[in-house]
PDB file of C-alpha atoms in Angstrom:
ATOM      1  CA  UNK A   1     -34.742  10.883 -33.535  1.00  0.00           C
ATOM      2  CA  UNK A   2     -34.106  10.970 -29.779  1.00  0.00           C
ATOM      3  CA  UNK A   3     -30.915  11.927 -27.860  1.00  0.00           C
ATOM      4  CA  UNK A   4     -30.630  11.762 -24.515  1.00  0.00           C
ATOM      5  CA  UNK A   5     -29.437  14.812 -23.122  1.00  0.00           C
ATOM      6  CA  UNK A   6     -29.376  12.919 -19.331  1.00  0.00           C
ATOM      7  CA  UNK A   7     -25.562  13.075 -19.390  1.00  0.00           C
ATOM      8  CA  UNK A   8     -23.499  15.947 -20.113  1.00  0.00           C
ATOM      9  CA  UNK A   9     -20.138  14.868 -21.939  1.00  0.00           C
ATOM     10  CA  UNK A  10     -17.166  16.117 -19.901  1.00  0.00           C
ATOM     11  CA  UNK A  11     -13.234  15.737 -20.360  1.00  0.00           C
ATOM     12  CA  UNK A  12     -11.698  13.781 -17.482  1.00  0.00           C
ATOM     13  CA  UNK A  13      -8.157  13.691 -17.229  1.00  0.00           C
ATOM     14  CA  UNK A  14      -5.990  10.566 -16.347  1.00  0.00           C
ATOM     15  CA  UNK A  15      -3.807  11.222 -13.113  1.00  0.00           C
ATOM     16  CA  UNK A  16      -1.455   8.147 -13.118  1.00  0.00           C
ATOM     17  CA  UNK A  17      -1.058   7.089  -9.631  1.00  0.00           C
ATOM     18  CA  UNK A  18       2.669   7.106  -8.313  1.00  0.00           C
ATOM     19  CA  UNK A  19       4.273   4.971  -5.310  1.00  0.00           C
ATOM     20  CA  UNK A  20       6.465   7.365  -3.376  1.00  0.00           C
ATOM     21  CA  UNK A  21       5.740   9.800  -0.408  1.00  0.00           C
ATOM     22  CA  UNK A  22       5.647  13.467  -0.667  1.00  0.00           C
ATOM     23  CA  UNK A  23       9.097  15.084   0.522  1.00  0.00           C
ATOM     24  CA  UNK A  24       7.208  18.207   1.511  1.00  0.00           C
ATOM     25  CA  UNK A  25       4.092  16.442   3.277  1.00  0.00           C
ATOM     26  CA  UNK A  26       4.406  12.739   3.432  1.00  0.00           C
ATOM     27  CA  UNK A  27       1.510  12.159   2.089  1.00  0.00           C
ATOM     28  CA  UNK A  28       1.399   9.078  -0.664  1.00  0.00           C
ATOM     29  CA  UNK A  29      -0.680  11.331  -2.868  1.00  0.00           C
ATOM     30  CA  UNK A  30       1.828  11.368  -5.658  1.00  0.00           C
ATOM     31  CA  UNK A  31       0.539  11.741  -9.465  1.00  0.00           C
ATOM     32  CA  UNK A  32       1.604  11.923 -13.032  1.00  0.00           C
ATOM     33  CA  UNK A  33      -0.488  13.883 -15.856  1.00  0.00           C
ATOM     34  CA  UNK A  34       0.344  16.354 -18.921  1.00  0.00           C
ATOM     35  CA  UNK A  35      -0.056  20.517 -18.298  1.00  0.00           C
ATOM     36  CA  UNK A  36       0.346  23.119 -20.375  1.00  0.00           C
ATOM     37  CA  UNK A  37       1.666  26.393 -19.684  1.00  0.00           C
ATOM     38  CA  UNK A  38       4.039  29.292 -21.028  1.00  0.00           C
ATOM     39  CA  UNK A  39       7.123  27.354 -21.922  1.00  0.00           C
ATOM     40  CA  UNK A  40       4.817  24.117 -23.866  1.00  0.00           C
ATOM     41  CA  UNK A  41       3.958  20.848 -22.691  1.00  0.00           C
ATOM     42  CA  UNK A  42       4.936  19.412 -19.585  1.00  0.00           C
ATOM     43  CA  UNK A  43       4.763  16.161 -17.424  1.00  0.00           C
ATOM     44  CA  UNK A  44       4.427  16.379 -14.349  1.00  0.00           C
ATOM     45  CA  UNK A  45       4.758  14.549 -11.055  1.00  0.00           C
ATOM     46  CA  UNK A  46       2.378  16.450  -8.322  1.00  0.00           C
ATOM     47  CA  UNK A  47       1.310  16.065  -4.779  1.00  0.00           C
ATOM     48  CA  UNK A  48      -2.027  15.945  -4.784  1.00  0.00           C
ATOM     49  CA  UNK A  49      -2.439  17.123  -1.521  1.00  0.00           C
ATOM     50  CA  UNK A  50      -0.320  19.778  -1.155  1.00  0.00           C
ATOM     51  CA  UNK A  51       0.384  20.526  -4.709  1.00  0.00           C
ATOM     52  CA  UNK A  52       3.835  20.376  -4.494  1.00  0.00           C
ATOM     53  CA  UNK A  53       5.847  19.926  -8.379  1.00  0.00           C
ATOM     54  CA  UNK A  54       8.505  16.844  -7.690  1.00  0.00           C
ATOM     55  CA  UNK A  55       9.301  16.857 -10.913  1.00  0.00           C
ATOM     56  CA  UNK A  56       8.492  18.847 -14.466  1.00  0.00           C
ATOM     57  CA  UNK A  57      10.198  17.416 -18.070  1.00  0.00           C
ATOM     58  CA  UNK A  58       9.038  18.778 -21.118  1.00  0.00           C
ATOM     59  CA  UNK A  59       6.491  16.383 -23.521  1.00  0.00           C
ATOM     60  CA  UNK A  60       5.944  16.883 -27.454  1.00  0.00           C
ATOM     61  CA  UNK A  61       4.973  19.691 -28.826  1.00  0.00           C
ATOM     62  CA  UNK A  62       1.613  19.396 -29.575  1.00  0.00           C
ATOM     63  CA  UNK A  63       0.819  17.329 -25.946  1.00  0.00           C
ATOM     64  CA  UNK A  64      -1.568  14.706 -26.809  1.00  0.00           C
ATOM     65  CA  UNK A  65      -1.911  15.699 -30.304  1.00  0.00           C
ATOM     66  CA  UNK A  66       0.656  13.330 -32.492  1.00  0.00           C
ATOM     67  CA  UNK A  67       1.135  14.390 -36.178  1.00  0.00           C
ATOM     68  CA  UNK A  68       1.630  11.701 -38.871  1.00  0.00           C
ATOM     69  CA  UNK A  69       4.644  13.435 -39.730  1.00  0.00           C
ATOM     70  CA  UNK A  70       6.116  12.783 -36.374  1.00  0.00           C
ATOM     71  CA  UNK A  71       5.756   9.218 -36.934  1.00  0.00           C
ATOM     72  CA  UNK A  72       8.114   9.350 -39.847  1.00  0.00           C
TER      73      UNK A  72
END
């Protein structure tokens, strides 16, 4: 057997594109995607050129994860 070991497999992470300006910057660089940090799951709408949070609501639980149970 062969396996070709000419591309490594990497994550990439989805950054839905946004219409709107930044009200910090201007620029039209807005972006939504999932984080994670102390208080769960987020979603969250992000300048990506100056990084600025225009808006943070919380997601499920789990983030991307959905339990069968959930479903019910």
């Amino acid at each position: 057997m062969t396996e070709d070991h000419d591309t490594p497999t990497t994550l990439v992470l989805e950054r839905i594109h946004v219409d709107g300006n930044c009200p910090r910057c201007g620029a039209e660089e807005l972006r939504r995607y999932p984080v994670v940090s102390e208080g769960g799951w987020f979603q969250v709408l992000k300048c990506q050129n100056c990084l600025l949070s225009v808006d943070r609501s919380p997601w499920s639980r789990l983030g991307p994860i959905q339990l069968l149970t959930d479903l019910l």
